[in-house]
mmCIF file of C-alpha atoms and ligand atoms in Angstrom:
data_model
loop_
_atom_site.group_PDB
_atom_site.id
_atom_site.type_symbol
_atom_site.label_atom_id
_atom_site.label_comp_id
_atom_site.label_asym_id
_atom_site.label_seq_id
_atom_site.Cartn_x
_atom_site.Cartn_y
_atom_site.Cartn_z
ATOM 1 C CA MET A 1 59.794 28.738 -45.587
ATOM 2 C CA SER A 2 62.275 30.949 -43.619
ATOM 3 C CA GLN A 3 63.506 29.958 -40.199
ATOM 4 C CA ILE A 4 61.694 32.991 -38.689
ATOM 5 C CA SER A 5 58.301 32.239 -40.137
ATOM 6 C CA LYS A 6 58.660 28.590 -38.943
ATOM 7 C CA MET A 7 59.378 29.810 -35.391
ATOM 8 C CA ASN A 8 56.461 32.235 -35.585
ATOM 9 C CA GLN A 9 54.222 29.347 -36.550
ATOM 10 C CA ARG A 10 55.451 27.278 -33.594
ATOM 11 C CA ILE A 11 54.835 30.206 -31.207
ATOM 12 C CA VAL A 12 51.290 30.588 -32.527
ATOM 13 C CA LYS A 13 50.666 26.809 -32.144
ATOM 14 C CA SER A 14 52.039 26.702 -28.593
ATOM 15 C CA GLU A 15 49.958 29.785 -27.649
ATOM 16 C CA ALA A 16 46.931 27.936 -28.900
ATOM 17 C CA MET A 17 47.792 24.846 -26.919
ATOM 18 C CA THR A 18 48.407 26.938 -23.800
ATOM 19 C CA ARG A 19 44.927 28.529 -24.313
ATOM 20 C CA GLU A 20 43.404 25.122 -24.700
ATOM 21 C CA ILE A 21 45.082 23.736 -21.600
ATOM 22 C CA LYS A 22 43.904 26.795 -19.656
ATOM 23 C CA GLN A 23 40.355 26.326 -20.910
ATOM 24 C CA SER A 24 40.421 22.629 -19.999
ATOM 25 C CA LYS A 25 41.704 23.424 -16.539
ATOM 26 C CA GLU A 26 38.992 26.041 -16.127
ATOM 27 C CA LEU A 27 36.364 23.497 -17.261
ATOM 28 C CA PHE A 28 37.738 20.865 -14.892
ATOM 29 C CA ARG A 29 37.708 23.399 -12.041
ATOM 30 C CA ILE A 30 34.033 24.210 -12.751
ATOM 31 C CA LEU A 31 33.017 20.631 -13.198
ATOM 32 C CA PHE A 32 34.868 19.213 -10.223
ATOM 33 C CA TYR A 33 35.099 21.924 -7.593
ATOM 34 C CA ARG A 34 31.784 23.664 -8.222
ATOM 35 C CA SER A 35 29.762 20.426 -8.757
ATOM 36 C CA PRO A 36 26.612 20.268 -6.532
ATOM 37 C CA ILE A 37 27.466 16.622 -6.003
ATOM 38 C CA GLY A 38 30.194 15.595 -3.444
ATOM 39 C CA THR A 39 33.006 14.343 -5.746
ATOM 40 C CA TYR A 40 36.391 12.860 -4.807
ATOM 41 C CA ILE A 41 39.248 10.605 -5.740
ATOM 42 C CA ILE A 42 40.453 7.948 -3.262
ATOM 43 C CA GLN A 43 43.783 6.249 -3.574
ATOM 44 C CA ASN A 44 45.018 3.538 -1.182
ATOM 45 C CA GLY A 45 41.987 4.289 0.967
ATOM 46 C CA HIS A 46 42.855 8.028 1.393
ATOM 47 C CA PHE A 47 41.257 11.033 -0.142
ATOM 48 C CA ARG A 48 43.517 12.473 -2.834
ATOM 49 C CA LEU A 49 41.119 15.077 -4.310
ATOM 50 C CA VAL A 50 37.898 16.408 -2.842
ATOM 51 C CA ASN A 51 35.484 19.050 -4.011
ATOM 52 C CA ARG A 52 33.671 21.727 -2.082
ATOM 53 C CA GLN A 53 30.318 19.870 -1.868
ATOM 54 C CA LEU A 54 31.964 16.790 -0.272
ATOM 55 C CA ALA A 55 33.697 19.023 2.261
ATOM 56 C CA TYR A 56 30.339 20.644 2.936
ATOM 57 C CA ILE A 57 28.587 17.236 3.519
ATOM 58 C CA LEU A 58 31.340 16.100 5.872
ATOM 59 C CA GLY A 59 31.536 19.518 7.624
ATOM 60 C CA TYR A 60 35.229 20.136 6.935
ATOM 61 C CA GLU A 61 37.378 22.381 4.819
ATOM 62 C CA GLU A 62 38.642 20.743 1.576
ATOM 63 C CA ASP A 63 42.275 20.750 2.669
ATOM 64 C CA GLU A 64 41.374 19.204 6.005
ATOM 65 C CA LEU A 65 40.123 16.131 4.122
ATOM 66 C CA VAL A 66 42.946 15.482 1.625
ATOM 67 C CA GLY A 67 45.262 12.742 2.886
ATOM 68 C CA LYS A 68 42.687 11.456 5.490
ATOM 69 C CA PRO A 69 41.498 7.817 5.342
ATOM 70 C CA ALA A 70 38.057 7.929 3.688
ATOM 71 C CA LEU A 71 36.678 5.129 5.879
ATOM 72 C CA SER A 72 37.264 7.162 9.066
ATOM 73 C CA PHE A 73 34.208 9.358 8.100
ATOM 74 C CA VAL A 74 31.941 6.336 7.764
ATOM 75 C CA LEU A 75 29.821 5.412 10.820
ATOM 76 C CA ALA A 76 31.524 2.506 12.638
ATOM 77 C CA GLU A 77 28.576 0.147 12.137
ATOM 78 C CA ASP A 78 28.629 0.633 8.359
ATOM 79 C CA ARG A 79 32.383 0.402 7.817
ATOM 80 C CA ASP A 80 32.605 -3.288 7.071
ATOM 81 C CA THR A 81 29.927 -3.185 4.351
ATOM 82 C CA VAL A 82 31.373 -0.036 2.784
ATOM 83 C CA ARG A 83 34.814 -1.750 2.766
ATOM 84 C CA GLU A 84 33.363 -4.928 1.193
ATOM 85 C CA ASN A 85 31.511 -2.795 -1.366
ATOM 86 C CA ALA A 86 34.743 -0.981 -2.325
ATOM 87 C CA VAL A 87 36.550 -4.361 -2.842
ATOM 88 C CA ARG A 88 33.651 -5.681 -4.921
ATOM 89 C CA MET A 89 33.691 -2.493 -7.003
ATOM 90 C CA LEU A 90 37.440 -2.737 -7.689
ATOM 91 C CA LYS A 91 36.953 -6.289 -8.989
ATOM 92 C CA GLY A 92 33.752 -5.892 -10.930
ATOM 93 C CA GLY A 93 33.339 -2.346 -12.232
ATOM 94 C CA CYS A 94 31.225 0.366 -10.721
ATOM 95 C CA SER A 95 28.843 0.516 -7.747
ATOM 96 C CA LEU A 96 25.768 2.623 -8.160
ATOM 97 C CA GLY A 97 23.608 4.200 -5.538
ATOM 98 C CA TYR A 98 25.102 2.555 -2.428
ATOM 99 C CA GLU A 99 23.619 3.924 0.791
ATOM 100 C CA PHE A 100 25.367 4.218 4.166
ATOM 101 C CA ARG A 101 25.949 6.626 7.071
ATOM 102 C CA ILE A 102 28.783 9.068 7.708
ATOM 103 C CA VAL A 103 29.639 11.116 10.783
ATOM 104 C CA ASN A 104 30.403 14.741 10.079
ATOM 105 C CA LYS A 105 32.818 17.091 11.979
ATOM 106 C CA GLN A 106 29.982 18.096 14.328
ATOM 107 C CA ALA A 107 29.510 14.372 15.181
ATOM 108 C CA LYS A 108 26.147 14.345 13.402
ATOM 109 C CA VAL A 109 25.121 11.157 11.551
ATOM 110 C CA LYS A 110 24.017 11.628 7.964
ATOM 111 C CA TRP A 111 22.730 9.231 5.357
ATOM 112 C CA VAL A 112 24.520 9.416 2.005
ATOM 113 C CA MET A 113 24.238 7.694 -1.376
ATOM 114 C CA GLU A 114 27.492 6.955 -3.145
ATOM 115 C CA THR A 115 28.385 5.957 -6.701
ATOM 116 C CA VAL A 116 31.934 4.853 -7.368
ATOM 117 C CA VAL A 117 34.066 3.798 -10.441
ATOM 118 C CA PRO A 118 37.533 2.507 -10.627
ATOM 119 C CA ILE A 119 39.954 4.856 -12.443
ATOM 120 C CA TYR A 120 43.679 5.480 -12.951
ATOM 121 C CA TYR A 121 44.903 8.655 -11.301
ATOM 122 C CA ARG A 122 48.507 9.601 -11.869
ATOM 123 C CA ARG A 123 49.135 6.100 -13.235
ATOM 124 C CA LYS A 124 47.885 4.392 -10.163
ATOM 125 C CA ARG A 125 44.661 2.611 -9.384
ATOM 126 C CA ALA A 126 42.106 4.878 -7.679
ATOM 127 C CA THR A 127 38.418 5.326 -7.143
ATOM 128 C CA LEU A 128 36.336 8.179 -8.440
ATOM 129 C CA GLY A 129 33.304 8.714 -6.159
ATOM 130 C CA SER A 130 30.237 10.915 -6.037
ATOM 131 C CA LEU A 131 28.146 11.355 -2.897
ATOM 132 C CA ILE A 132 24.833 12.997 -2.167
ATOM 133 C CA ASP A 133 23.188 13.673 1.212
ATOM 134 C CA ILE A 134 19.955 11.687 1.490
ATOM 135 C CA THR A 135 19.352 12.301 5.214
ATOM 136 C CA GLU A 136 15.990 14.030 4.666
ATOM 137 C CA ARG A 137 14.711 11.399 2.355
ATOM 138 C CA LYS A 138 15.750 8.678 4.847
ATOM 139 C CA GLN A 139 14.104 10.549 7.721
ATOM 140 C CA MET A 140 10.908 10.780 5.669
ATOM 141 C CA GLU A 141 11.056 7.058 4.866
ATOM 142 C CA GLU A 142 11.552 6.235 8.553
ATOM 143 C CA ARG A 143 8.643 8.473 9.541
ATOM 144 C CA LEU A 144 6.448 6.836 6.901
ATOM 145 C CA LYS A 145 7.454 3.370 8.209
ATOM 146 C CA GLN A 146 6.663 4.536 11.754
ATOM 147 C CA ILE A 147 3.263 5.925 10.693
ATOM 148 C CA THR A 148 2.407 2.732 8.757
ATOM 149 C CA ALA A 149 3.326 0.637 11.749
ATOM 150 C CA GLU A 150 1.299 2.899 14.100
ATOM 151 C CA MET A 151 -1.700 2.737 11.744
ATOM 152 C CA GLN A 152 -1.448 -1.069 11.520
ATOM 153 C CA HIS A 153 -1.245 -1.224 15.322
ATOM 154 C CA SER A 154 -4.266 0.979 15.839
ATOM 155 C CA ASN A 155 -6.155 -0.871 13.100
ATOM 156 C CA THR A 156 -5.487 -4.145 14.841
ATOM 157 C CA GLU A 157 -6.592 -2.581 18.116
ATOM 158 C CA LEU A 158 -9.772 -1.297 16.603
ATOM 159 C CA GLU A 159 -10.532 -4.649 15.101
ATOM 160 C CA GLN A 160 -9.920 -6.302 18.455
ATOM 161 C CA PHE A 161 -12.138 -3.723 20.071
ATOM 162 C CA ALA A 162 -14.936 -4.209 17.577
ATOM 163 C CA TYR A 163 -14.640 -7.954 18.027
ATOM 164 C CA VAL A 164 -14.749 -7.917 21.784
ATOM 165 C CA ILE A 165 -17.626 -5.378 21.856
ATOM 166 C CA SER A 166 -19.769 -7.270 19.384
ATOM 167 C CA HIS A 167 -18.893 -10.655 20.845
ATOM 168 C CA ASP A 168 -19.415 -9.752 24.512
ATOM 169 C CA LEU A 169 -22.587 -7.753 23.882
ATOM 170 C CA GLN A 170 -24.254 -10.729 22.256
ATOM 171 C CA GLU A 171 -24.797 -12.579 25.543
ATOM 172 C CA PRO A 172 -26.672 -9.780 27.542
ATOM 173 C CA LEU A 173 -28.594 -8.969 24.378
ATOM 174 C CA ARG A 174 -29.680 -12.577 23.976
ATOM 175 C CA MET A 175 -31.161 -12.242 27.500
ATOM 176 C CA VAL A 176 -32.977 -8.970 26.660
ATOM 177 C CA SER A 177 -34.237 -10.558 23.421
ATOM 178 C CA SER A 178 -35.560 -13.767 24.994
ATOM 179 C CA TYR A 179 -37.227 -12.013 27.916
ATOM 180 C CA THR A 180 -38.957 -9.427 25.740
ATOM 181 C CA GLN A 181 -40.130 -12.251 23.558
ATOM 182 C CA LEU A 182 -41.409 -14.060 26.647
ATOM 183 C CA LEU A 183 -43.210 -10.921 27.715
ATOM 184 C CA ALA A 184 -44.814 -10.648 24.280
ATOM 185 C CA LYS A 185 -45.913 -14.261 24.364
ATOM 186 C CA ARG A 186 -47.334 -14.271 27.882
ATOM 187 C CA TYR A 187 -48.883 -10.819 28.120
ATOM 188 C CA SER A 188 -49.999 -9.894 24.603
ATOM 189 C CA ASN A 189 -53.725 -8.926 24.723
ATOM 190 C CA LYS A 190 -53.606 -9.063 28.579
ATOM 191 C CA LEU A 191 -52.427 -5.551 29.102
ATOM 192 C CA ASP A 192 -53.605 -2.497 27.273
ATOM 193 C CA SER A 193 -52.918 -1.774 23.613
ATOM 194 C CA ASP A 194 -50.073 0.672 24.450
ATOM 195 C CA ALA A 195 -48.286 -2.101 26.374
ATOM 196 C CA ASP A 196 -48.597 -4.467 23.391
ATOM 197 C CA GLU A 197 -47.125 -1.799 21.153
ATOM 198 C CA PHE A 198 -44.202 -1.093 23.500
ATOM 199 C CA ILE A 199 -43.437 -4.711 23.926
ATOM 200 C CA SER A 200 -43.400 -5.211 20.174
ATOM 201 C CA TYR A 201 -40.954 -2.268 19.758
ATOM 202 C CA ALA A 202 -38.669 -3.772 22.377
ATOM 203 C CA VAL A 203 -38.766 -7.193 20.664
ATOM 204 C CA ASN A 204 -38.028 -5.713 17.226
ATOM 205 C CA GLY A 205 -35.265 -3.378 18.621
ATOM 206 C CA ALA A 206 -33.490 -6.277 20.304
ATOM 207 C CA LYS A 207 -33.734 -8.449 17.166
ATOM 208 C CA ARG A 208 -32.308 -5.541 15.075
ATOM 209 C CA MET A 209 -29.477 -5.021 17.522
ATOM 210 C CA GLN A 210 -28.648 -8.739 17.357
ATOM 211 C CA THR A 211 -28.443 -8.562 13.565
ATOM 212 C CA LEU A 212 -26.264 -5.436 13.677
ATOM 213 C CA LEU A 213 -23.948 -7.004 16.245
ATOM 214 C CA HIS A 214 -23.791 -10.227 14.254
ATOM 215 C CA ASP A 215 -22.746 -8.314 11.100
ATOM 216 C CA LEU A 216 -20.249 -6.207 13.058
ATOM 217 C CA LEU A 217 -18.703 -9.318 14.489
ATOM 218 C CA GLU A 218 -18.422 -10.820 11.005
ATOM 219 C CA TYR A 219 -16.809 -7.609 9.801
ATOM 220 C CA SER A 220 -14.176 -7.653 12.505
ATOM 221 C CA ARG A 221 -13.542 -11.363 11.954
ATOM 222 C CA VAL A 222 -12.410 -10.829 8.351
ATOM 223 C CA GLY A 223 -9.103 -9.473 9.628
ATOM 224 C CA THR A 224 -8.768 -11.348 12.940
ATOM 225 C CA ARG A 225 -10.163 -14.786 12.181
ATOM 226 C CA GLY A 226 -9.193 -15.271 8.544
ATOM 227 C CA LYS A 227 -7.898 -18.642 7.282
ATOM 228 C CA PRO A 228 -4.506 -19.018 5.574
ATOM 229 C CA PHE A 229 -4.695 -18.711 1.758
ATOM 230 C CA ILE A 230 -4.964 -21.875 -0.342
ATOM 231 C CA PRO A 231 -5.735 -22.445 -4.051
ATOM 232 C CA VAL A 232 -9.508 -21.910 -4.366
ATOM 233 C CA ASN A 233 -11.629 -22.850 -7.363
ATOM 234 C CA CYS A 234 -13.936 -19.892 -7.931
ATOM 235 C CA GLU A 235 -16.573 -21.925 -9.708
ATOM 236 C CA HIS A 236 -16.970 -24.064 -6.605
ATOM 237 C CA VAL A 237 -17.104 -20.869 -4.594
ATOM 238 C CA VAL A 238 -19.943 -19.392 -6.736
ATOM 239 C CA GLU A 239 -21.826 -22.701 -6.572
ATOM 240 C CA GLN A 240 -21.587 -22.719 -2.751
ATOM 241 C CA ALA A 241 -22.773 -19.057 -2.655
ATOM 242 C CA MET A 242 -25.692 -19.964 -4.908
ATOM 243 C CA ALA A 243 -26.524 -23.022 -2.744
ATOM 244 C CA ASN A 244 -26.712 -20.751 0.307
ATOM 245 C CA LEU A 245 -29.023 -18.356 -1.620
ATOM 246 C CA LYS A 246 -31.166 -21.210 -3.069
ATOM 247 C CA ILE A 247 -34.418 -20.078 -1.486
ATOM 248 C CA ALA A 248 -33.985 -16.405 -2.408
ATOM 249 C CA ILE A 249 -33.048 -17.359 -6.008
ATOM 250 C CA GLU A 250 -36.186 -19.527 -6.365
ATOM 251 C CA GLU A 251 -38.461 -17.029 -4.700
ATOM 252 C CA CYS A 252 -37.657 -14.241 -7.165
ATOM 253 C CA ASN A 253 -37.203 -16.575 -10.139
ATOM 254 C CA ALA A 254 -33.651 -15.240 -10.669
ATOM 255 C CA SER A 255 -31.177 -16.619 -13.179
ATOM 256 C CA VAL A 256 -27.520 -16.561 -12.167
ATOM 257 C CA SER A 257 -24.966 -17.396 -14.869
ATOM 258 C CA TYR A 258 -21.203 -17.494 -14.782
ATOM 259 C CA ASP A 259 -18.313 -18.035 -17.226
ATOM 260 C CA VAL A 260 -15.335 -20.234 -16.755
ATOM 261 C CA LEU A 261 -13.852 -19.008 -13.450
ATOM 262 C CA PRO A 262 -10.222 -19.382 -12.408
ATOM 263 C CA THR A 263 -8.600 -20.806 -9.350
ATOM 264 C CA VAL A 264 -7.065 -18.138 -7.085
ATOM 265 C CA MET A 265 -5.141 -18.107 -3.818
ATOM 266 C CA GLY A 266 -7.433 -17.061 -1.037
ATOM 267 C CA ASP A 267 -9.677 -17.843 1.989
ATOM 268 C CA GLU A 268 -12.429 -20.030 0.588
ATOM 269 C CA GLY A 269 -14.978 -19.178 3.279
ATOM 270 C CA GLN A 270 -14.442 -15.467 2.828
ATOM 271 C CA LEU A 271 -14.664 -15.743 -0.982
ATOM 272 C CA VAL A 272 -17.974 -17.571 -0.618
ATOM 273 C CA ARG A 273 -19.227 -14.775 1.667
ATOM 274 C CA LEU A 274 -18.046 -12.192 -0.868
ATOM 275 C CA PHE A 275 -19.963 -13.733 -3.818
ATOM 276 C CA GLN A 276 -22.932 -14.466 -1.586
ATOM 277 C CA ASN A 277 -23.227 -10.785 -0.466
ATOM 278 C CA LEU A 278 -22.897 -9.467 -4.071
ATOM 279 C CA ILE A 279 -25.271 -11.983 -5.601
ATOM 280 C CA GLY A 280 -27.659 -11.518 -2.607
ATOM 281 C CA ASN A 281 -27.714 -7.771 -3.179
ATOM 282 C CA ALA A 282 -28.405 -8.296 -6.921
ATOM 283 C CA LEU A 283 -31.472 -10.291 -5.916
ATOM 284 C CA LYS A 284 -32.554 -7.910 -3.140
ATOM 285 C CA PHE A 285 -32.284 -4.684 -5.104
ATOM 286 C CA ARG A 286 -34.201 -6.014 -8.107
ATOM 287 C CA ARG A 287 -36.796 -4.291 -10.229
ATOM 288 C CA ASP A 288 -40.192 -5.767 -11.092
ATOM 289 C CA GLU A 289 -38.750 -8.202 -13.619
ATOM 290 C CA ALA A 290 -36.906 -11.420 -12.693
ATOM 291 C CA PRO A 291 -33.282 -10.755 -11.702
ATOM 292 C CA LEU A 292 -30.528 -11.712 -14.195
ATOM 293 C CA VAL A 293 -27.021 -11.960 -12.761
ATOM 294 C CA ASN A 294 -23.919 -12.686 -14.754
ATOM 295 C CA ILE A 295 -20.474 -13.339 -13.303
ATOM 296 C CA VAL A 296 -17.285 -12.947 -15.467
ATOM 297 C CA ALA A 297 -13.624 -13.151 -14.672
ATOM 298 C CA LYS A 298 -10.747 -11.531 -16.589
ATOM 299 C CA ARG A 299 -7.101 -12.192 -15.941
ATOM 300 C CA ARG A 300 -4.323 -9.598 -16.476
ATOM 301 C CA ASN A 301 -0.827 -10.675 -15.343
ATOM 302 C CA ASN A 302 -1.251 -11.681 -11.734
ATOM 303 C CA VAL A 303 -4.582 -10.037 -11.165
ATOM 304 C CA VAL A 304 -8.003 -11.515 -11.809
ATOM 305 C CA THR A 305 -10.904 -9.076 -11.952
ATOM 306 C CA PHE A 306 -14.391 -10.408 -11.414
ATOM 307 C CA SER A 307 -17.513 -8.585 -12.433
ATOM 308 C CA ILE A 308 -21.025 -9.271 -11.113
ATOM 309 C CA LYS A 309 -23.636 -7.602 -13.313
ATOM 310 C CA ASP A 310 -27.348 -7.303 -12.470
ATOM 311 C CA ASN A 311 -30.490 -5.762 -13.984
ATOM 312 C CA GLY A 312 -31.668 -4.236 -10.737
ATOM 313 C CA ILE A 313 -32.573 -0.809 -9.533
ATOM 314 C CA GLY A 314 -29.120 0.608 -10.025
ATOM 315 C CA ILE A 315 -27.228 3.115 -7.875
ATOM 316 C CA ASP A 316 -26.781 6.893 -8.245
ATOM 317 C CA PRO A 317 -23.059 7.423 -9.109
ATOM 318 C CA GLN A 318 -22.733 9.916 -6.260
ATOM 319 C CA HIS A 319 -23.002 6.926 -3.797
ATOM 320 C CA ARG A 320 -20.326 4.876 -5.649
ATOM 321 C CA GLN A 321 -17.786 5.135 -2.811
ATOM 322 C CA SER A 322 -20.012 5.565 0.247
ATOM 323 C CA ILE A 323 -21.953 2.312 -0.111
ATOM 324 C CA PHE A 324 -18.781 0.402 0.923
ATOM 325 C CA GLU A 325 -18.658 2.151 4.304
ATOM 326 C CA ILE A 326 -19.916 0.331 7.420
ATOM 327 C CA PHE A 327 -23.665 0.723 8.168
ATOM 328 C CA ARG A 328 -24.187 2.776 4.990
ATOM 329 C CA ARG A 329 -27.553 2.206 3.344
ATOM 330 C CA LEU A 330 -29.404 4.090 0.611
ATOM 331 C CA HIS A 331 -32.841 2.843 1.589
ATOM 332 C CA THR A 332 -35.039 2.435 4.702
ATOM 333 C CA ARG A 333 -35.457 -0.979 6.294
ATOM 334 C CA GLU A 334 -39.117 -0.860 5.261
ATOM 335 C CA GLU A 335 -38.066 -0.583 1.593
ATOM 336 C CA TYR A 336 -35.281 -3.228 1.733
ATOM 337 C CA PRO A 337 -34.119 -5.151 4.777
ATOM 338 C CA GLY A 338 -30.460 -5.055 5.756
ATOM 339 C CA THR A 339 -27.858 -3.527 8.060
ATOM 340 C CA GLY A 340 -25.597 -1.734 5.579
ATOM 341 C CA MET A 341 -22.645 -3.978 6.495
ATOM 342 C CA GLY A 342 -22.715 -6.363 3.454
ATOM 343 C CA LEU A 343 -20.579 -4.217 1.102
ATOM 344 C CA ALA A 344 -18.250 -3.171 3.964
ATOM 345 C CA ILE A 345 -17.534 -6.845 4.631
ATOM 346 C CA CYS A 346 -16.993 -7.370 0.857
ATOM 347 C CA LYS A 347 -14.482 -4.498 0.729
ATOM 348 C CA LYS A 348 -12.557 -5.899 3.727
ATOM 349 C CA ILE A 349 -12.421 -9.380 2.241
ATOM 350 C CA VAL A 350 -11.284 -8.036 -1.123
ATOM 351 C CA GLU A 351 -8.550 -5.898 0.478
ATOM 352 C CA ARG A 352 -7.321 -8.848 2.487
ATOM 353 C CA HIS A 353 -6.871 -10.594 -0.911
ATOM 354 C CA GLY A 354 -4.777 -7.703 -2.227
ATOM 355 C CA GLY A 355 -7.553 -6.252 -4.436
ATOM 356 C CA HIS A 356 -9.956 -3.419 -4.910
ATOM 357 C CA ILE A 357 -13.773 -3.271 -5.159
ATOM 358 C CA SER A 358 -15.828 -0.748 -7.130
ATOM 359 C CA VAL A 359 -19.200 -0.370 -8.765
ATOM 360 C CA GLN A 360 -20.448 1.064 -12.070
ATOM 361 C CA SER A 361 -24.109 1.818 -12.221
ATOM 362 C CA GLN A 362 -26.894 4.238 -13.189
ATOM 363 C CA PRO A 363 -30.284 4.428 -11.430
ATOM 364 C CA GLY A 364 -32.748 2.101 -13.175
ATOM 365 C CA GLN A 365 -30.115 0.522 -15.340
ATOM 366 C CA GLY A 366 -28.639 -2.252 -13.219
ATOM 367 C CA SER A 367 -25.207 -2.367 -11.531
ATOM 368 C CA THR A 368 -21.921 -4.052 -12.164
ATOM 369 C CA PHE A 369 -19.637 -4.655 -9.132
ATOM 370 C CA TYR A 370 -16.004 -5.251 -9.947
ATOM 371 C CA PHE A 371 -13.429 -6.769 -7.545
ATOM 372 C CA SER A 372 -9.918 -7.895 -8.112
ATOM 373 C CA VAL A 373 -7.860 -10.618 -6.476
ATOM 374 C CA ASP A 374 -4.061 -10.864 -6.584
ATOM 375 C CA THR A 375 -3.477 -14.426 -7.775
ATOM 376 C CA ALA A 376 0.078 -14.382 -6.436
ATOM 377 C CA GLY A 377 -1.716 -14.895 -3.135
ATOM 378 C CA GLY A 378 0.094 -12.322 -0.955
ATOM 379 C CA GLU A 379 -2.209 -11.581 1.907
ATOM 380 C CA SER A 380 -2.428 -7.830 2.546
ATOM 381 C CA GLU A 381 -1.402 -6.524 5.923
HETATM 382 P P1 ADP B 1 -27.576 -3.688 2.816
HETATM 383 O O1 ADP B 1 -27.722 -4.657 1.722
HETATM 384 O O2 ADP B 1 -27.693 -4.340 4.128
HETATM 385 O O3 ADP B 1 -28.310 -2.433 2.670
HETATM 386 P P2 ADP B 1 -24.950 -3.353 1.694
HETATM 387 O O4 ADP B 1 -23.696 -2.879 2.325
HETATM 388 O O5 ADP B 1 -24.854 -4.723 1.087
HETATM 389 O O6 ADP B 1 -25.989 -3.239 2.789
HETATM 390 O O7 ADP B 1 -25.345 -2.292 0.577
HETATM 391 C C1 ADP B 1 -25.251 -0.934 0.874
HETATM 392 C C2 ADP B 1 -26.223 -0.183 -0.092
HETATM 393 O O8 ADP B 1 -25.724 -0.309 -1.391
HETATM 394 C C3 ADP B 1 -27.598 -0.832 -0.137
HETATM 395 O O9 ADP B 1 -28.414 -0.355 0.903
HETATM 396 C C4 ADP B 1 -28.113 -0.437 -1.522
HETATM 397 O O10 ADP B 1 -28.644 0.876 -1.516
HETATM 398 C C5 ADP B 1 -26.808 -0.369 -2.347
HETATM 399 N N1 ADP B 1 -26.659 -1.584 -3.168
HETATM 400 C C6 ADP B 1 -25.852 -2.631 -2.910
HETATM 401 N N2 ADP B 1 -25.866 -3.552 -3.873
HETATM 402 C C7 ADP B 1 -26.762 -3.067 -4.811
HETATM 403 C C8 ADP B 1 -27.205 -3.563 -6.082
HETATM 404 N N3 ADP B 1 -26.804 -4.735 -6.588
HETATM 405 N N4 ADP B 1 -28.103 -2.771 -6.741
HETATM 406 C C9 ADP B 1 -28.496 -1.572 -6.209
HETATM 407 N N5 ADP B 1 -28.128 -1.133 -5.051
HETATM 408 C C10 ADP B 1 -27.211 -1.851 -4.342
#
């Protein structure tokens, strides 16, 4: 090959290399400077290279940042932990998603999330970092925390209120009840028939109010007077509930069966009340035939789900949620006695045990109530 053609070849090669270098520079410019993520290189604690987005987050021009100590933009309270994190990162690799606060040029504090990796830049150790502004997300988290705290506060206040009301009303009501009963005893058949009727209304009204208050008090006590959680054997719990319902079970000739039931962390008294309410309802809302109640427990990871199945009158699916509300009933007192608080108390007990309660049923085809208990035993707030 002649000297000239060799030179020509070299020129073509070097032109291709120049083109490639230009393209790489172009690509770098796009990737680094136009990136929507704040990107930078820090060396000896000072910014060496910064992109437009970082400058935007900090509120400066890019060239105002180069050469400045990176820590000077970090909020004073967060500086020590950011410094420690940088040292840890240089020893052990990268640091992902580290959150801290910076102060921008307008003295506004912003939350940012940083990811950094150690690199070599111009043959010296350096840090390549990327930063995103998470102020909005943090503000929303804060607001959510505030709302949750406010809700917990007003819930506690409401519970206290319900407790005080139902507790303090009991005493005057006991007076009304005993004196109306006394009236009935002493004056029945001595006044006219209207008077007898009025007195009997007053006696019944006072009795009903006492039952309502008693149930409301029990409801408010689930949250305020609960016992600390201990390991509770659920077979013993069901046996106690059945012992409390002995007369009702015998009266309607019911048969209540249960599988092997586990031990869970909980408040024993409340778990007895829970089973008692559910079994009691299965007996109360029976059809003409003798009630059959079957209790089963299934464990999945940390959660045990109990089911209480009956062969009673069933429930229209449209009431599946509402029956758990306080004072909600689907029948008149003449059809079935009750206050409509039983299932609301069940729901509150289940929620305190970190679980959920639900029902599956069709009218005339029995009902199955399900409730879960978190066996890890964390009491819900
Ligand atoms: P109460 O028993 O005092 O009416 P609950 O809160 O225990 O109050 O129940 C609410 C309503 O849910 C009941 O009035 C009844 O209509 C329905 N219900 C509850 N348990 C059953 C059941 N096992 N079978 C059919 N209906 C039921």
